[in-house]
Amino acid sequence: MACFPLRAAFTGLLLLAAAPAALANDTFTAKASGRLYYEFGHFDNDRLGPPERSGDDLRAAWLGLSGKAYSLGYKVEADFAGHRPVARDVYLTHTFGNTQLTLGQFKQFYTLDDRSSANHTPTIERSFLVQSLGTAYRLGIGAQGHHSGIFWSGSVFSLESIDVWQAKGHVIGGRIGYAPWSQPGHALHFGVSGAHEHHSHPGADGALPLRAQVRANGHFGNNGRLPLVDFRSGRAVSVKRYSFETAGVAGPWSWQAEYGGARYDDGQQRGKIQAGYLQGSWLLTGETRPYDAKGGRFVQLEPERDFGAWELVARYDHITGRQWPTQQRDVSADAWTLGVNWYASRNVRLMLDWTDSRRRDELRGQRLDHTGVLAGRAQLHF
């Protein structure tokens, strides 16, 4: 438990570091931000496995403050939707020309789907690739920059976060890409990312096990969690992650596709995850999906008409997970998602998705379940 005060102290130091510059130079700016997601899920269960239970919940209630203190940028953000607040972005930044240095807790650099904010993604759930291999918010130091259509980012970070100190280890990773075309209404994007992780004694001495799983049936599908790999012997685990990405925009049409995976090795046990998806969207009201070439990601859509903007989206997901030789595992999941979004204004969006998913135990040649879910979200962000 001694590590938790250290995380709190680290957060406090980041905030205090900005204060002297603000007071001495009288150049302090502050801007509030937030998001509110209220969601529901209604299931069509088959007869295999335990049935999912329909429900609704406040999924996200974020509040944040960001700005500048002399030459430093800062951001402090937390999610209050659960039983206790959870820290998200808590960092300081400094810019050198086209390069920004970041110190603190921030979302690490991995894949197009992971780098685009949930405020702007066309589907309620992220891809299986990001669900299983995304790195989320971790403590570290990173840098990102851009030049002549090339964007790049990299970081060295701990597996610990301000709220979760039981994950032991460290990671070095990065992402690089190129946007040969980038103008309003037309864009073409390519990128790759990779990381090397060292997990110290997972499952022993108070450290969390190393697990990767996917929620094949969405946020409310607790019984649809599919374990892909699980390391808990206490032996150090080496993980190598990789991904390839491409995307494009042509007027009201946009598409993106990614393929990636990870390899796990603790000296005795091995594992492998492979995942990919293909996604397309069409803005019926004629807007174009905004793309930021400097960050290599999609950003906020602004409706051009008083009645808002309407969007149709479709995605296919596939993922497999294997583990051998001691603990035998070979599983897979597939899902089709069809969705419709109404952008009522710049800050308000209503989303409705239908997902048809299947999970299989390939080792035994058995289907685990076939589930349909109608999911919806009312979203406010500022």
Coordinates of C-alpha atoms in Angstrom, one line a residue:
M1 CA 0.0 0.0 0.0
A2 CA 3.0 2.3 0.3
C3 CA 2.9 2.9 -3.5
F4 CA -0.4 4.7 -3.4
P5 CA 0.8 7.7 -1.5
L6 CA 3.7 7.9 -4.0
R7 CA 1.2 8.1 -6.9
A8 CA -0.7 10.9 -5.0
A9 CA 2.5 12.7 -4.3
F10 CA 3.6 12.4 -7.9
T11 CA 0.3 14.0 -9.0
G12 CA 0.6 16.8 -6.5
L13 CA 4.1 17.6 -7.6
L14 CA 3.0 17.9 -11.2
L15 CA 0.3 20.4 -10.2
L16 CA 2.6 22.4 -7.9
A17 CA 5.3 22.5 -10.6
A18 CA 3.0 24.7 -12.8
A19 CA 2.1 27.1 -9.9
P20 CA 5.3 29.1 -9.5
A21 CA 5.6 29.8 -13.2
A22 CA 2.0 31.0 -13.2
L23 CA 2.4 33.3 -10.3
A24 CA 5.8 34.7 -11.3
N25 CA 4.8 35.5 -14.9
D26 CA 1.1 36.1 -14.6
T27 CA 0.5 33.9 -17.7
F28 CA -1.9 31.3 -16.4
T29 CA -4.8 30.0 -18.5
A30 CA -7.4 27.4 -17.6
K31 CA -10.2 25.7 -19.5
A32 CA -12.7 23.2 -18.1
S33 CA -13.7 20.1 -20.1
G34 CA -15.9 17.1 -19.4
R35 CA -17.9 14.3 -20.8
L36 CA -21.1 12.5 -19.8
Y37 CA -22.1 9.1 -21.3
Y38 CA -25.4 7.5 -20.3
E39 CA -25.7 4.0 -22.0
F40 CA -28.0 1.0 -22.2
G41 CA -27.7 -2.5 -23.5
H42 CA -30.5 -4.9 -24.5
F43 CA -29.5 -8.6 -25.3
D44 CA -30.8 -11.3 -27.5
N45 CA -29.2 -14.4 -26.0
D46 CA -28.9 -17.9 -27.4
R47 CA -29.1 -21.1 -25.3
L48 CA -25.4 -21.5 -24.9
G49 CA -23.6 -20.3 -21.8
P50 CA -25.0 -18.0 -19.1
P51 CA -27.3 -15.3 -20.6
E52 CA -26.4 -11.6 -20.6
R53 CA -28.5 -9.3 -18.5
S54 CA -29.8 -6.1 -20.1
G55 CA -29.1 -2.8 -18.2
D56 CA -28.3 0.8 -18.3
D57 CA -25.7 2.9 -16.5
L58 CA -23.8 6.1 -16.3
R59 CA -20.6 4.9 -18.1
A60 CA -18.5 8.1 -18.0
A61 CA -18.6 11.3 -16.0
W62 CA -15.4 13.1 -16.7
L63 CA -14.3 16.5 -15.5
G64 CA -11.0 18.1 -16.4
L65 CA -9.0 21.3 -16.3
S66 CA -6.3 22.2 -18.8
G67 CA -4.3 25.2 -19.9
K68 CA -0.9 26.8 -19.7
A69 CA 1.4 28.1 -17.0
Y70 CA 4.1 30.2 -18.7
S71 CA 5.9 27.8 -21.0
L72 CA 4.2 24.7 -19.5
G73 CA 1.0 23.1 -20.5
Y74 CA -1.0 21.0 -18.1
K75 CA -4.1 18.8 -17.8
V76 CA -5.8 17.2 -14.8
E77 CA -8.8 14.9 -15.5
A78 CA -10.8 12.3 -13.6
D79 CA -13.8 10.0 -14.1
F80 CA -16.5 10.2 -11.4
A81 CA -18.9 7.6 -12.8
G82 CA -17.8 4.7 -10.6
H83 CA -17.8 4.1 -6.9
R84 CA -14.7 6.3 -6.5
P85 CA -13.0 8.8 -8.8
V86 CA -10.4 7.5 -11.2
A87 CA -7.5 9.6 -12.6
R88 CA -7.2 9.9 -16.3
D89 CA -4.9 12.5 -17.8
V90 CA -2.6 14.2 -15.2
Y91 CA 0.4 15.7 -16.9
L92 CA 2.6 18.6 -17.8
T93 CA 3.8 19.4 -21.4
H94 CA 6.4 21.5 -23.0
T95 CA 6.6 22.3 -26.8
F96 CA 9.8 22.5 -28.8
G97 CA 8.9 23.6 -32.4
N98 CA 6.8 20.7 -33.8
T99 CA 7.6 18.4 -30.9
Q100 CA 5.7 18.2 -27.6
L101 CA 7.2 16.5 -24.5
T102 CA 4.8 15.1 -21.9
L103 CA 5.5 14.0 -18.3
G104 CA 2.9 12.4 -16.0
Q105 CA 0.0 10.1 -16.6
F106 CA -1.4 10.1 -20.1
K107 CA -2.9 7.8 -22.7
Q108 CA 0.0 6.0 -24.4
F109 CA 0.5 6.0 -28.1
Y110 CA -1.0 2.9 -29.8
T111 CA -3.2 2.5 -33.0
L112 CA -5.6 4.9 -34.8
D113 CA -8.6 3.5 -33.0
D114 CA -7.0 4.0 -29.6
R115 CA -5.7 7.6 -30.3
S116 CA -9.1 8.9 -31.5
S117 CA -11.2 10.1 -28.5
A118 CA -14.2 8.1 -27.6
N119 CA -16.1 11.5 -28.0
H120 CA -15.5 11.1 -31.8
T121 CA -15.4 7.4 -32.6
P122 CA -18.4 6.3 -34.7
T123 CA -19.2 3.2 -32.7
I124 CA -20.0 2.9 -29.0
E125 CA -17.4 0.2 -28.3
R126 CA -13.8 0.3 -29.5
S127 CA -12.4 -2.5 -31.7
F128 CA -11.4 -5.9 -30.3
L129 CA -7.8 -4.9 -31.1
V130 CA -7.9 -1.9 -28.7
Q131 CA -10.0 -3.7 -26.1
S132 CA -7.5 -6.4 -25.7
L133 CA -4.2 -4.6 -26.3
G134 CA -4.7 -0.9 -25.7
T135 CA -2.5 0.6 -23.0
A136 CA -4.8 3.2 -21.5
Y137 CA -3.5 5.8 -19.0
R138 CA 0.0 5.1 -17.5
L139 CA 2.7 7.1 -15.8
G140 CA 5.7 7.9 -18.0
I141 CA 7.4 10.4 -20.3
G142 CA 6.6 10.7 -23.9
A143 CA 7.1 12.9 -27.0
Q144 CA 5.1 13.4 -30.2
G145 CA 5.7 15.5 -33.3
H146 CA 5.0 16.0 -36.9
H147 CA 6.6 17.3 -40.1
S148 CA 5.5 17.4 -43.8
G149 CA 2.7 14.8 -43.4
I150 CA 4.7 12.5 -41.1
F151 CA 3.5 12.1 -37.5
W152 CA 5.4 10.3 -34.8
S153 CA 5.2 9.6 -31.1
G154 CA 7.0 7.5 -28.5
S155 CA 7.1 6.9 -24.7
V156 CA 8.7 5.1 -21.9
F157 CA 6.2 4.3 -19.1
S158 CA 5.4 2.2 -16.1
L159 CA 2.6 -0.4 -16.0
E160 CA 1.5 1.4 -12.9
S161 CA -1.0 4.3 -12.8
I162 CA -2.1 6.7 -10.2
D163 CA -5.0 4.4 -9.1
V164 CA -3.5 1.0 -9.9
W165 CA 0.0 0.3 -8.4
Q166 CA -0.2 -3.5 -8.3
A167 CA 0.9 -3.9 -12.0
K168 CA 4.6 -4.1 -12.0
G169 CA 6.9 -3.5 -15.0
H170 CA 7.8 -1.1 -17.7
V171 CA 7.2 -0.5 -21.4
I172 CA 8.9 1.3 -24.3
G173 CA 6.8 2.0 -27.4
G174 CA 6.0 4.2 -30.3
R175 CA 3.9 5.0 -33.3
I176 CA 4.8 6.5 -36.7
G177 CA 2.7 7.3 -39.7
Y178 CA 2.3 9.3 -42.9
A179 CA -0.6 11.2 -44.4
P180 CA 0.2 11.7 -48.1
W181 CA -3.2 13.5 -48.6
S182 CA -4.7 15.7 -45.9
Q183 CA -7.2 18.4 -46.7
P184 CA -10.9 19.0 -45.8
G185 CA -13.0 16.3 -47.4
H186 CA -10.0 14.1 -48.5
A187 CA -7.4 12.2 -46.5
L188 CA -5.2 9.1 -46.7
H189 CA -3.5 7.7 -43.7
F190 CA -0.9 5.0 -43.0
G191 CA 0.7 4.0 -39.7
V192 CA 2.5 1.4 -37.6
S193 CA 3.0 1.0 -33.9
G194 CA 4.9 -1.3 -31.6
A195 CA 6.0 -1.8 -28.0
H196 CA 8.2 -4.0 -25.9
E197 CA 6.8 -4.7 -22.4
H198 CA 8.5 -6.3 -19.3
H199 CA 6.0 -7.6 -16.7
S200 CA 7.7 -8.3 -13.3
H201 CA 6.4 -11.3 -11.4
P202 CA 2.7 -11.1 -12.5
G203 CA 0.5 -13.0 -10.0
A204 CA 3.1 -13.1 -7.2
D205 CA 4.2 -10.8 -4.4
G206 CA 1.1 -8.7 -4.6
A207 CA 1.5 -8.0 -8.4
L208 CA -1.6 -8.3 -10.6
P209 CA -1.8 -11.3 -13.0
L210 CA -1.1 -10.4 -16.7
R211 CA -4.4 -11.0 -18.5
A212 CA -5.8 -10.0 -21.9
Q213 CA -9.5 -10.4 -22.7
V214 CA -12.2 -8.9 -24.9
R215 CA -15.8 -8.0 -24.1
A216 CA -17.3 -9.6 -27.2
N217 CA -20.8 -8.5 -26.1
G218 CA -20.1 -4.9 -25.2
H219 CA -19.9 -2.9 -22.0
F220 CA -22.9 -4.7 -20.3
G221 CA -21.9 -8.1 -21.5
N222 CA -20.1 -9.4 -18.4
N223 CA -20.7 -13.1 -19.3
G224 CA -19.3 -12.4 -22.8
R225 CA -15.7 -11.7 -21.6
L226 CA -13.4 -13.9 -23.5
P227 CA -10.0 -14.6 -21.8
L228 CA -7.2 -14.6 -24.5
V229 CA -4.1 -15.1 -22.4
D230 CA -3.4 -15.4 -18.7
F231 CA 0.0 -15.3 -17.0
R232 CA 0.1 -15.6 -13.2
S233 CA 3.0 -17.9 -12.3
G234 CA 5.3 -15.1 -11.0
R235 CA 7.8 -15.5 -13.8
A236 CA 8.7 -12.3 -15.7
V237 CA 6.9 -12.0 -19.0
S238 CA 8.2 -10.4 -22.1
V239 CA 5.5 -9.0 -24.5
K240 CA 6.0 -7.6 -28.0
R241 CA 3.0 -5.7 -29.4
Y242 CA 2.6 -4.5 -33.0
S243 CA -0.1 -3.0 -35.3
F244 CA -0.6 -1.7 -38.8
E245 CA -3.2 0.9 -39.7
T246 CA -4.7 2.7 -42.7
A247 CA -7.7 5.0 -43.2
G248 CA -9.2 7.4 -45.7
V249 CA -11.7 10.1 -46.2
A250 CA -13.6 10.9 -49.4
G251 CA -16.3 13.5 -48.9
P252 CA -19.0 12.1 -46.6
W253 CA -17.4 8.6 -46.8
S254 CA -14.6 7.4 -44.5
W255 CA -13.0 4.1 -43.7
Q256 CA -10.3 2.6 -41.5
A257 CA -8.7 -0.8 -40.9
E258 CA -6.1 -2.1 -38.5
Y259 CA -4.4 -5.4 -37.9
G260 CA -2.2 -6.2 -34.9
G261 CA -1.3 -8.5 -32.2
A262 CA 1.1 -9.5 -29.4
R263 CA 3.4 -12.3 -28.4
Y264 CA 4.0 -13.4 -24.8
D265 CA 6.8 -15.4 -23.3
D266 CA 7.8 -16.2 -19.7
G267 CA 10.4 -18.8 -20.5
Q268 CA 8.0 -21.7 -20.0
Q269 CA 4.6 -20.5 -21.2
R270 CA 3.9 -18.7 -24.4
G271 CA 0.9 -16.8 -25.8
K272 CA -0.3 -15.0 -28.9
I273 CA -3.1 -12.6 -29.8
Q274 CA -4.0 -11.5 -33.3
A275 CA -6.8 -9.1 -34.1
G276 CA -8.1 -6.9 -36.9
Y277 CA -11.1 -4.9 -38.0
L278 CA -12.5 -3.1 -41.0
Q279 CA -14.8 -0.1 -40.5
G280 CA -16.7 2.3 -42.8
S281 CA -19.0 5.3 -42.2
W282 CA -21.2 7.5 -44.3
L283 CA -22.4 11.0 -43.3
L284 CA -25.9 11.2 -44.8
T285 CA -26.1 14.9 -44.3
G286 CA -23.0 15.6 -46.4
E287 CA -20.4 16.5 -43.7
T288 CA -16.9 15.1 -43.9
R289 CA -15.2 13.3 -41.0
P290 CA -12.5 15.6 -39.7
Y291 CA -8.9 14.2 -39.7
D292 CA -5.9 15.6 -37.9
A293 CA -2.7 14.9 -39.9
K294 CA -0.5 16.2 -37.1
G295 CA -1.7 13.6 -34.6
G296 CA -2.7 10.9 -37.1
R297 CA -6.3 10.6 -35.8
F298 CA -9.9 11.6 -36.3
V299 CA -11.3 14.5 -34.4
Q300 CA -14.5 16.3 -33.6
L301 CA -17.3 16.6 -36.1
E302 CA -19.3 19.8 -36.3
P303 CA -22.8 19.6 -38.0
E304 CA -23.3 22.0 -40.8
R305 CA -27.1 22.2 -40.5
D306 CA -29.5 23.3 -37.8
F307 CA -31.1 19.8 -37.5
G308 CA -27.6 18.2 -36.9
A309 CA -25.7 15.5 -38.8
W310 CA -26.6 11.9 -39.4
E311 CA -24.1 9.0 -39.8
L312 CA -24.3 5.3 -40.7
V313 CA -21.4 3.1 -39.6
A314 CA -20.5 -0.6 -40.1
R315 CA -17.6 -2.6 -38.7
Y316 CA -16.4 -6.2 -38.7
D317 CA -14.1 -7.4 -35.8
H318 CA -12.1 -10.6 -35.5
I319 CA -9.7 -11.8 -32.7
T320 CA -7.9 -14.9 -31.7
G321 CA -6.0 -15.9 -28.6
R322 CA -3.7 -18.8 -28.0
Q323 CA -1.6 -20.0 -25.1
W324 CA 0.7 -23.1 -24.8
P325 CA 2.2 -25.5 -23.8
T326 CA 1.3 -25.9 -20.1
Q327 CA -2.0 -24.0 -20.1
Q328 CA -3.7 -24.9 -23.4
R329 CA -6.0 -22.2 -24.8
D330 CA -7.2 -21.4 -28.4
V331 CA -10.2 -19.1 -28.6
S332 CA -11.7 -16.7 -31.1
A333 CA -14.4 -14.1 -31.4
D334 CA -16.1 -12.3 -34.4
A335 CA -18.6 -9.4 -34.4
W336 CA -20.6 -7.4 -36.9
T337 CA -21.7 -3.9 -35.8
L338 CA -24.2 -1.6 -37.5
G339 CA -24.8 1.8 -36.1
V340 CA -26.5 5.1 -36.6
N341 CA -25.4 8.4 -35.0
W342 CA -27.2 11.7 -34.7
Y343 CA -24.9 14.7 -34.0
A344 CA -27.5 17.1 -32.5
S345 CA -24.9 19.8 -32.1
R346 CA -21.2 20.2 -31.7
N347 CA -21.4 18.8 -28.1
V348 CA -24.4 16.5 -28.1
R349 CA -24.7 13.1 -29.8
L350 CA -27.1 10.1 -29.7
M351 CA -25.8 6.7 -30.8
L352 CA -27.5 3.4 -31.5
D353 CA -25.6 0.2 -32.4
W354 CA -26.6 -3.4 -33.1
T355 CA -23.8 -6.0 -32.7
D356 CA -24.0 -9.6 -33.6
S357 CA -21.1 -11.5 -31.9
R358 CA -19.9 -15.1 -31.8
R359 CA -17.3 -16.7 -29.4
R360 CA -15.6 -20.0 -30.1
D361 CA -13.3 -22.5 -28.2
E362 CA -11.2 -23.6 -31.2
L363 CA -9.3 -26.1 -29.0
R364 CA -12.5 -28.1 -28.4
G365 CA -14.3 -27.1 -31.7
Q366 CA -17.2 -25.6 -29.8
R367 CA -19.2 -22.5 -30.1
L368 CA -19.4 -20.7 -26.7
D369 CA -22.2 -18.3 -27.6
H370 CA -24.0 -16.3 -30.3
T371 CA -25.4 -13.0 -28.9
G372 CA -27.0 -9.9 -30.3
V373 CA -27.0 -6.6 -28.4
L374 CA -28.8 -3.4 -29.0
A375 CA -26.7 -0.6 -27.4
G376 CA -27.3 3.1 -27.1
R377 CA -25.6 6.2 -25.7
A378 CA -26.7 9.7 -24.9
Q379 CA -23.5 11.8 -25.0
L380 CA -22.6 15.3 -23.8
H381 CA -19.1 16.6 -24.0
F382 CA -17.4 20.0 -23.8

